[in-house]
Short mmCIF file of C-alpha atoms in Angstrom, two decimals:
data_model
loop_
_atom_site.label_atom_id
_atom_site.label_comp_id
_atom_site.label_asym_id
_atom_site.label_seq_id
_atom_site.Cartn_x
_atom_site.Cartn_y
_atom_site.Cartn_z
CA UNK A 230 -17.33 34.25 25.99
CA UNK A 231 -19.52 31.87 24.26
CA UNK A 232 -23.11 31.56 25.82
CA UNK A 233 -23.27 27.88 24.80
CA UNK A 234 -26.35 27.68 22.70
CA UNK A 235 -24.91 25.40 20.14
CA UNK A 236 -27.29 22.84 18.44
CA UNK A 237 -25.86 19.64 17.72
CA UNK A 238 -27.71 16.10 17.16
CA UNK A 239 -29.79 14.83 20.18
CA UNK A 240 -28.46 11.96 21.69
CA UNK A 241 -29.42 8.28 20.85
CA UNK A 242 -31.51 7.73 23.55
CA UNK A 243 -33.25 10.83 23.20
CA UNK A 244 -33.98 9.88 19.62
CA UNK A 245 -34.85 5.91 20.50
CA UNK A 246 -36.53 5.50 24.19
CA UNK A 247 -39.97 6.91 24.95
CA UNK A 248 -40.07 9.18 28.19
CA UNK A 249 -42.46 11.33 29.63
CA UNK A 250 -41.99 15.12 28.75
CA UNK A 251 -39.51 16.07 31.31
CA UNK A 252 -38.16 12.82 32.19
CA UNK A 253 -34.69 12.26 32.64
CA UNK A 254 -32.66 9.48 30.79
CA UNK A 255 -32.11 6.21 32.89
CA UNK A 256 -28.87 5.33 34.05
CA UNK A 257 -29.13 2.02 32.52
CA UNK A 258 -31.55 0.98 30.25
CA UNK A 259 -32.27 -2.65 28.54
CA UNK A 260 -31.70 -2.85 24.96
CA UNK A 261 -32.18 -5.12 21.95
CA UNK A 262 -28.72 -5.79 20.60
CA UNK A 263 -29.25 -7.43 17.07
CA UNK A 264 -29.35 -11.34 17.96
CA UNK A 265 -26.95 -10.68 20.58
CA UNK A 266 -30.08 -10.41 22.67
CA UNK A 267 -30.72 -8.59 25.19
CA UNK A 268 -28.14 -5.76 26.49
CA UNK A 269 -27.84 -2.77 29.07
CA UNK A 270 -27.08 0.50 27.65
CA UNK A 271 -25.07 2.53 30.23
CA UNK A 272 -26.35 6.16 30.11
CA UNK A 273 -24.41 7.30 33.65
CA UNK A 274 -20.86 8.84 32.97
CA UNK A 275 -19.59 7.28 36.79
CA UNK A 276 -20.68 3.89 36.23
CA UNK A 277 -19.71 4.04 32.61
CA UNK A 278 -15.96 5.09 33.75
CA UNK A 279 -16.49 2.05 36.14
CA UNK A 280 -17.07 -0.49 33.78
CA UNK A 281 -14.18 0.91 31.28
CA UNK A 282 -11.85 0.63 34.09
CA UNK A 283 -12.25 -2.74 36.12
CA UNK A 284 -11.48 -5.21 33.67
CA UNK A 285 -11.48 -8.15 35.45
CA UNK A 286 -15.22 -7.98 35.91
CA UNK A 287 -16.15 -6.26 32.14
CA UNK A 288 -14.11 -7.70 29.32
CA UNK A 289 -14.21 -7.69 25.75
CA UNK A 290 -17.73 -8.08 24.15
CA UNK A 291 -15.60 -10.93 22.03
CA UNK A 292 -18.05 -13.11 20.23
CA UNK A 293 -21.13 -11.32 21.20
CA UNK A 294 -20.54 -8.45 19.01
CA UNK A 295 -20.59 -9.95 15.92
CA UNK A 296 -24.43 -10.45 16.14
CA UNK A 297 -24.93 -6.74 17.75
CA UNK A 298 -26.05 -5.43 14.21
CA UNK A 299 -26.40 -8.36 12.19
CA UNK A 300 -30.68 -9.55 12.10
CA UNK A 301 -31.81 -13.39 11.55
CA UNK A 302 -31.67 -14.07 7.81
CA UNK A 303 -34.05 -16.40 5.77
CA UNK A 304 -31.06 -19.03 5.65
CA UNK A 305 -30.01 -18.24 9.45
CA UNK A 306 -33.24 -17.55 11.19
CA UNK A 307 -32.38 -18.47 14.38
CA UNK A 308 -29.61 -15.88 13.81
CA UNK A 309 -26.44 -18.61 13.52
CA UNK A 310 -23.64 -17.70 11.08
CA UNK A 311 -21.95 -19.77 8.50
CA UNK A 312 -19.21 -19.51 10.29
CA UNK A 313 -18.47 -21.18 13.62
CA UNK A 314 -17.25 -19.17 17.23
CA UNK A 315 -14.02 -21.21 16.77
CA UNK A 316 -13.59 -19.63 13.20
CA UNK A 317 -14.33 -16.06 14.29
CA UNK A 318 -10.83 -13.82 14.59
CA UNK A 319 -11.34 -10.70 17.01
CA UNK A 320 -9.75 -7.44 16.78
CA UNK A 321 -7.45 -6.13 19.66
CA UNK A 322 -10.45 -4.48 21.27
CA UNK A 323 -12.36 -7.71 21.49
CA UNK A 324 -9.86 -9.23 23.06
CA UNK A 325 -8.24 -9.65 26.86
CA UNK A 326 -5.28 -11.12 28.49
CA UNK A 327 -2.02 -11.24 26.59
CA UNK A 328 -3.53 -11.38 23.19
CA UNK A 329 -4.57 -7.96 23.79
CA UNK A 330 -1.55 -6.79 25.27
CA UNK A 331 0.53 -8.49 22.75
CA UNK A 332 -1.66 -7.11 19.81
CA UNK A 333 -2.20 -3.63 21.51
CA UNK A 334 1.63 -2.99 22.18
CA UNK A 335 2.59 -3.85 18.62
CA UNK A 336 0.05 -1.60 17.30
CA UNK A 337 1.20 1.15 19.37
CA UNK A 338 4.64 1.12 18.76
CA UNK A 339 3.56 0.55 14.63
CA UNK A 340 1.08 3.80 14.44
CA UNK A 341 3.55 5.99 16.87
CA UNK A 342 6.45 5.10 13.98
CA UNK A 343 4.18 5.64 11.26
CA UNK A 344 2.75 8.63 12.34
CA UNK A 345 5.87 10.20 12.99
CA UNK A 346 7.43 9.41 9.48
CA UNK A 347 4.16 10.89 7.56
CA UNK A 348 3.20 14.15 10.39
CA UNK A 349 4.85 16.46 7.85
CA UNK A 350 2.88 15.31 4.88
CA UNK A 351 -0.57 14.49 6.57
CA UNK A 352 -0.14 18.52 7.94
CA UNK A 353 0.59 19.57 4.14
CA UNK A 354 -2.67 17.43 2.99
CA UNK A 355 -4.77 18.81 5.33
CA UNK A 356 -3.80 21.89 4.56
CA UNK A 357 -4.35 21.84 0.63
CA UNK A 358 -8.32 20.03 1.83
CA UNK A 359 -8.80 22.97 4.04
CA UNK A 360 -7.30 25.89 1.22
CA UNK A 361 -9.19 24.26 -1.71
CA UNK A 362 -12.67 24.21 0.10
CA UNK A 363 -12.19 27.40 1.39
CA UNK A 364 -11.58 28.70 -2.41
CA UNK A 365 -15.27 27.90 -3.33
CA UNK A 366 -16.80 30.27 -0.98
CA UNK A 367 -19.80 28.27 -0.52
CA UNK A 368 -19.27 24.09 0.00
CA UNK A 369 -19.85 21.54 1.69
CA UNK A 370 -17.36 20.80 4.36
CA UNK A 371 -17.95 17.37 5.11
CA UNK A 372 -17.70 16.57 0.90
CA UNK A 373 -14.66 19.20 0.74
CA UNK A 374 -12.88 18.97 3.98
CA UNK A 375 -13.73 15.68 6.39
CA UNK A 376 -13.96 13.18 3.25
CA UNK A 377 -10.57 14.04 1.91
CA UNK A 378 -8.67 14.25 4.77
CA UNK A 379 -10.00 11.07 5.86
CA UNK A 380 -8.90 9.87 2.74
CA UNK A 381 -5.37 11.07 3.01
CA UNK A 382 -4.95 9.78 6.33
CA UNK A 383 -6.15 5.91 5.69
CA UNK A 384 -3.60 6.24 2.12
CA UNK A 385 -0.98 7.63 4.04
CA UNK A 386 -0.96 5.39 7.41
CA UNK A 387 -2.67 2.33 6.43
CA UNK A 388 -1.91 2.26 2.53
CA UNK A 389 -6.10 1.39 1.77
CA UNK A 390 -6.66 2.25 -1.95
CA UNK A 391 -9.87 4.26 -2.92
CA UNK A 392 -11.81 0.85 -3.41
CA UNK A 393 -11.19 -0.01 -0.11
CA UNK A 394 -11.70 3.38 1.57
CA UNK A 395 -15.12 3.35 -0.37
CA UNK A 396 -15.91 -0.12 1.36
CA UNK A 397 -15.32 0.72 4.58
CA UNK A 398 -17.07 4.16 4.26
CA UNK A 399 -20.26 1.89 3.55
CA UNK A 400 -19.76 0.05 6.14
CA UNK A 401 -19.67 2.78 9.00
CA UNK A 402 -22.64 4.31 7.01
CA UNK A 403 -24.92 1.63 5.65
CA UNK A 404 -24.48 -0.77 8.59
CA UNK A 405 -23.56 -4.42 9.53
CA UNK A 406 -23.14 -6.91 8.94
CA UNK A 407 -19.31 -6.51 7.39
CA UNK A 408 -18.24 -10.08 6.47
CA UNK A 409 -18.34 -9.11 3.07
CA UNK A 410 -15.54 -6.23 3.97
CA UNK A 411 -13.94 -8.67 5.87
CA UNK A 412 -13.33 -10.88 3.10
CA UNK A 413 -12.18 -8.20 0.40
CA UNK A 414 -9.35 -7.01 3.65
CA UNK A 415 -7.79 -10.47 3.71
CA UNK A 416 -7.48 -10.61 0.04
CA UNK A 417 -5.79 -7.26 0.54
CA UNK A 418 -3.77 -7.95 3.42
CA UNK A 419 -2.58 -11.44 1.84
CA UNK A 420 -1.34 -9.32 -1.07
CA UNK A 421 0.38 -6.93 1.35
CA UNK A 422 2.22 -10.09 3.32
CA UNK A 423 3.85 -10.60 -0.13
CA UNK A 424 4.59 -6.99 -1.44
CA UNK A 425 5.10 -4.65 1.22
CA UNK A 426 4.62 -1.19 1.38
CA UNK A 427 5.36 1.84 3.43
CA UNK A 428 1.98 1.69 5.23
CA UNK A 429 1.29 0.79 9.14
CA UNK A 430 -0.25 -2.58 7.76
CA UNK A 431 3.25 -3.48 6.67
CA UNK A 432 4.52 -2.51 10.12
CA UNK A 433 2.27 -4.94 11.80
CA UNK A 434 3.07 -7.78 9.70
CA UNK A 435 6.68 -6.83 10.00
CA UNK A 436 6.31 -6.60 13.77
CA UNK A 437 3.90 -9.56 14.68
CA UNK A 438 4.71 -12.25 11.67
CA UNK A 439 2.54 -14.83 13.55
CA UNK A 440 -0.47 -12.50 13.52
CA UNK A 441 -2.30 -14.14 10.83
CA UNK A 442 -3.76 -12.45 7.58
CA UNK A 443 -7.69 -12.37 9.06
CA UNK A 444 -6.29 -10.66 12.61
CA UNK A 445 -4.37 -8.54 10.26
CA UNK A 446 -7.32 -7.72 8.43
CA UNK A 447 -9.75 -7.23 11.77
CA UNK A 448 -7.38 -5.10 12.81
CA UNK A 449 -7.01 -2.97 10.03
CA UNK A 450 -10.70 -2.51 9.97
CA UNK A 451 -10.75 -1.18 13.43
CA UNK A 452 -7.94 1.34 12.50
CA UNK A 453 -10.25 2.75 9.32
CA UNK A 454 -13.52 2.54 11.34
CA UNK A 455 -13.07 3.53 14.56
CA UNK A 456 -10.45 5.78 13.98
CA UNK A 457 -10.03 7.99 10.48
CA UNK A 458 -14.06 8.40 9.94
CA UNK A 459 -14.00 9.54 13.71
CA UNK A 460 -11.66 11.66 12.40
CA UNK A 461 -13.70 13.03 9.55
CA UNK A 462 -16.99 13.56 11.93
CA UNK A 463 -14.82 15.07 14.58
CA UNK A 464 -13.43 18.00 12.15
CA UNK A 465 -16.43 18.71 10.51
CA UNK A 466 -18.48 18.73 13.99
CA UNK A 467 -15.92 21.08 15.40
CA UNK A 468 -16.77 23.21 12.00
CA UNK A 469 -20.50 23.23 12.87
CA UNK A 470 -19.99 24.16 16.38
CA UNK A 471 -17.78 27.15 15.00
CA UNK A 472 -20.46 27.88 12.63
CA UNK A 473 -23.08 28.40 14.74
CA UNK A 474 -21.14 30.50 17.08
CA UNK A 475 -18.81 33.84 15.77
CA UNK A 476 -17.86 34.49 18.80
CA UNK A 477 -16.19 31.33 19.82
CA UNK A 478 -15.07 31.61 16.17
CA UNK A 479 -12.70 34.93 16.91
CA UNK A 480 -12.07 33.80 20.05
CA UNK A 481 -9.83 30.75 18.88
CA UNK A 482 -8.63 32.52 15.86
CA UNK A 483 -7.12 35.38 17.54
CA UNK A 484 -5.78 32.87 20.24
CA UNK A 485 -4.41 29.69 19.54
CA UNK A 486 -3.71 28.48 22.43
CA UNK A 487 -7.58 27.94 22.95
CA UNK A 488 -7.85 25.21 20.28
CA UNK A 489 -6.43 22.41 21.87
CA UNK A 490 -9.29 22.95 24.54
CA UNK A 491 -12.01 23.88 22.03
CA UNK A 492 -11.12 20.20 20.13
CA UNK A 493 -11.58 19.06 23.42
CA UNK A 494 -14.82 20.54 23.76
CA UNK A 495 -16.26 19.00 20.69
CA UNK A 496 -15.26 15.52 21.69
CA UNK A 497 -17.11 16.15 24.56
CA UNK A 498 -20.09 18.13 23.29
CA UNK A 499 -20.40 16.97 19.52
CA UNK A 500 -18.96 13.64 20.12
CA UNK A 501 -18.38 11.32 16.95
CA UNK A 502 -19.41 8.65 18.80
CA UNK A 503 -22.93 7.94 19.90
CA UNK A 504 -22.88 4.22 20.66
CA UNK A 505 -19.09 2.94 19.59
CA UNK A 506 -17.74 1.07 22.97
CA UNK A 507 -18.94 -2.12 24.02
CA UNK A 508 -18.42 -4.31 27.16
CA UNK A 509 -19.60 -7.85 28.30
CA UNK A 510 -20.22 -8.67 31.99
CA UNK A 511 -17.22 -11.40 33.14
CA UNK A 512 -18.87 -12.00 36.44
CA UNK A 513 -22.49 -11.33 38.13
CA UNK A 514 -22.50 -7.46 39.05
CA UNK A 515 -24.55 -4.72 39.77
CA UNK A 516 -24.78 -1.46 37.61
CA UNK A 517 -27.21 1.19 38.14
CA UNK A 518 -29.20 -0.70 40.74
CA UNK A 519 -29.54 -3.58 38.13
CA UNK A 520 -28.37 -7.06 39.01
CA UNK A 521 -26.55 -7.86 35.94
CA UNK A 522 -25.56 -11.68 35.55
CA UNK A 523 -22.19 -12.75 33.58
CA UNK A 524 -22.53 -12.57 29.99
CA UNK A 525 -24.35 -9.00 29.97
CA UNK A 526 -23.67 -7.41 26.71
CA UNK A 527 -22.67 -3.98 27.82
CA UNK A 528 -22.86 -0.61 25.70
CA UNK A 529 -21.53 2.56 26.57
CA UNK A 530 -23.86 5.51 25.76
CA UNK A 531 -21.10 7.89 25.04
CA UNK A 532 -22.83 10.91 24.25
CA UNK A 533 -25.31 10.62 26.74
CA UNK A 534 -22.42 10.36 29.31
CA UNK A 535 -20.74 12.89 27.66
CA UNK A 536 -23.43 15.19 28.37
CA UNK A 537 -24.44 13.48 32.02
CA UNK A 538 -25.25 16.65 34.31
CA UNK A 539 -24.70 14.40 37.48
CA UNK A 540 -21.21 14.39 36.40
CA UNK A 541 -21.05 18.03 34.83
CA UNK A 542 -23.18 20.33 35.98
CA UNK A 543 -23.57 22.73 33.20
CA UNK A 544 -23.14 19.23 30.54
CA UNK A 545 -25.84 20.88 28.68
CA UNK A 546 -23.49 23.67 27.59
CA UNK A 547 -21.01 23.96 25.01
CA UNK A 548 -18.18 25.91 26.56
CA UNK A 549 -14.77 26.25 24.53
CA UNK A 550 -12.66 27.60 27.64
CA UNK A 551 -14.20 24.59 29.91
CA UNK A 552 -10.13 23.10 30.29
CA UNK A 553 -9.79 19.63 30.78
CA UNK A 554 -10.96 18.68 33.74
CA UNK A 555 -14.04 16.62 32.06
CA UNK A 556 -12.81 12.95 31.34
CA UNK A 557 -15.54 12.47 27.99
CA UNK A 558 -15.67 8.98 27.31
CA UNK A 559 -15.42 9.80 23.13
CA UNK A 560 -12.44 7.45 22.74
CA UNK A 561 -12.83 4.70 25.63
CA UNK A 562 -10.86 5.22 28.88
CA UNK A 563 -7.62 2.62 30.41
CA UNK A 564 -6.43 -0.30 28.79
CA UNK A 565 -9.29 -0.54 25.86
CA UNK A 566 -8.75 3.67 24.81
CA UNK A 567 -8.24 4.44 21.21
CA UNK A 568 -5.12 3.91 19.46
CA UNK A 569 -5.43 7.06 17.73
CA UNK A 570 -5.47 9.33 19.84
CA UNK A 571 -2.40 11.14 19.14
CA UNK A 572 -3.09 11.30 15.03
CA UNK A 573 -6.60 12.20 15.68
CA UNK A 574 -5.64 15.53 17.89
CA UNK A 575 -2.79 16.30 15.58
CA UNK A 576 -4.85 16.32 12.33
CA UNK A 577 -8.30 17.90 13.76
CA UNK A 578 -6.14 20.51 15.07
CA UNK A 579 -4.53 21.17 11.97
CA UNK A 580 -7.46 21.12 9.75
CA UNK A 581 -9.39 23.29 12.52
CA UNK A 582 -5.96 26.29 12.44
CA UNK A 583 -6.36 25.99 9.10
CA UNK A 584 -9.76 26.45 8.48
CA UNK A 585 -9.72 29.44 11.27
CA UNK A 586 -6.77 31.58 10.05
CA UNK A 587 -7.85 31.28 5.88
CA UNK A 588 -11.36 32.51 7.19
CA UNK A 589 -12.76 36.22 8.73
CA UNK A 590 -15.92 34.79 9.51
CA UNK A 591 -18.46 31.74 8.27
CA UNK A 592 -21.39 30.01 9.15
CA UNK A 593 -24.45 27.81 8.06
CA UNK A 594 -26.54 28.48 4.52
CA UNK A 595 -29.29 25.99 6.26
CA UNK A 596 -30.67 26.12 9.81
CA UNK A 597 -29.18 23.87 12.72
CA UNK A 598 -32.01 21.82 12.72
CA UNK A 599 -32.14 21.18 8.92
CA UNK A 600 -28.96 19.09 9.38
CA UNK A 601 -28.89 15.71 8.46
CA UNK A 602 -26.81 12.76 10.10
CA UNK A 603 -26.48 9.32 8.99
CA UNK A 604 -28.66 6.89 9.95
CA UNK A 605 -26.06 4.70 12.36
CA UNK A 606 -26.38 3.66 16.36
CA UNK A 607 -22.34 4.29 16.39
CA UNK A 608 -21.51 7.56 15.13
CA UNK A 609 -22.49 11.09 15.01
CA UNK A 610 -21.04 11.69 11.47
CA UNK A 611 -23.26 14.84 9.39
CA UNK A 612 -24.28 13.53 5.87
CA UNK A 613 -23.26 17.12 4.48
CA UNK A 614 -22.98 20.90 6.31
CA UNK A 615 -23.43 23.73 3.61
CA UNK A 616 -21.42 26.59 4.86
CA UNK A 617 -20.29 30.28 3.73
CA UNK A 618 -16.95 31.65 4.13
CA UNK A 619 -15.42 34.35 4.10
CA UNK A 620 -11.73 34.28 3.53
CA UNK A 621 -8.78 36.08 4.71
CA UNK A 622 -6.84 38.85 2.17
#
């Protein structure tokens, strides 16, 4: 069995709050959010759950998160937008009530169609990624493998060109604000409304006619951001836990029915997501000891909860045998949880069995700690990870 030591990025607060040597993260701790103000990021994997769960006292972050990474500009200094609250349009997770629900059930019932209809050649794509990285003996997997199957899966579900998948890559990676995105989707989406395709944009349209071309477009921008570059950081974190481990690695290759709990494991441990889920205080509350009045912008420090020892004893650990009896907080929990869940298990898997039976053994060409990561608050996505392999006759 593993002994655990894998090295992945610290976590966000490590990396952002000053503590005394030995001190342990708050629970809660005030943050600046952007012009949002001030906010409480939620460090405590109990109260986090909490929070993600009662929503009748934490909602939707709504019109508070567009200003959570945007900073004054000379024409806006007292951080105002051109355009007015009234004019902003919301994507299912900023929303509550029966918008959401109406949004959120057409969406499901859209990606559970689509996915089904392309499963046979998203498997077959991530299978050529995997076997033509593996054929160069020394790459990079996040340029060989978690790029290109990102970009199969945002062609083959959402029908986003390369110009597009560029765009939104940019924007996960070189920050907010995204109203210039924004406005290239709805030129997109517009043209979409009058030629449809076989994509899960289509669907929606098809599905919700009244939804109109900028919810279309918000939405679609939460599919690609939230969902297929999580998908790209979660394979090639799973990679580098592998990598640094060769006995976890020939562990799940001569057993398959470990990987499903090793994927698992990653989310947890290596989580995509450092600071992706945000919440807004409905009604005064207390979290943490703090008093927090209505209005609180909330964020969720997943991988700090992730990791919370008061939850998990042994958090500290990567263990790929652990089960599932961990709730990690990767993807959201209840009625705000990640459409794409489903595609993201079925296609990290893949590219993982993949990876594992074309290989006898690989690893790192740099040390752990030489690793590089973008430059975000949101995700945990590796700006390259140089590896060896050694493939199976």
């Amino acid at each position: 069995m593993s002994e655990g030591h894998i090295l992945f990025r610290r976590t966000l607060d490590e990396r952002t709050v000053s503590r005394e040597p030995g001190e342990q993260p708050g629970a809660v701790v005030p943050v600046r959010m952007g012009t949002a103000g001030l906010g409480l990021l939620v460090n405590d994997h109990r109260e986090a759950t909490r929070i993600l769960f009662e929503v009748e006292t934490y909602g939707s972050a709504g019109e508070l998160m567009t200003s959570v990474f945007d900073e004054p500009d000379e024409a806006h200094p007292d951080g105002s937008h051109p355009h007015a609250a009234s004019e902003q349009v919301f994507a299912v997770t900023q929303t509550d009530g029966e918008e959401h629900r109406r949004v959120r059930r057409a969406l499901r019932r859209v990606i559970d169609t689509r996915v089904r209809d392309v499963s046979d050649q998203l498997v077959q794509d991530v299978r050529q990624a995997v076997e033509s990285a593996l054929a160069l003996g020394r790459l990079d997997a996040v340029a060989s493998i978690g790029v290109p199957i990102a970009d199969s899966v945002m062609s083959r579900l959402l029908g986003l060109d390369e110009k597009l998948v560029s765009a939104l890559r940019a924007a996960v990676y070189g920050g907010y604000p995204v109203r210039e995105l924004d406005a290239t989707l709805v030129d997109w989406v517009r043209d979409r409304r009058t030629r449809p395709a076989e994509d899960l944009v289509s669907d929606l349209m098809a599905e919700l006619p009244s939804l109109d071309d900028r919810h279309v477009a918000a939405n679609t921008r939460l599919l690609a951001l939230s969902g297929v570059e999580v998908l790209a950081a979660l394979i090639t974190n799973g990679i580098l836990c592998l990598a640094q481990d060769p006995q976890t690695q020939s562990l799940v290759r001569d057993d398959e029915t470990l990987l499903p709990g090793f994927v698992h494991e990653v989310q947890r441990y290596a989580s995509p997501i450092a600071r992706g889920i945000y919440r807004m205080s409905k009604k005064p509350s207390v979290i943490g000891g703090y008093a927090v009045p209505a209005g609180t912008l909330l964020v969720i420090g997943v991988d700090l909860c992730n990791r919370d020892t008061s939850a998990l004893p042994d958090a500290h650990r990567f263990d790929p045998t652990r089960g599932r009896d961990f709730e990690y907080l990767t993807f959201g929990r209840g009625k705000h949880s990640c459409l794409g869940i489903p595609v993201t298990r079925l296609v990290a898997a893949q590219a993982l069995r993949v990876f594992l039976s074309g290989t006898t053994s690989f690893g790192l060409t740099v040390e752990p700690s030489e690793l590089r990561f973008h430059d975000t608050a949101v995700m945990n996505g590796l700006v390259e990870l140089p590896i060896w392999v050694e493939c199976a006759k």
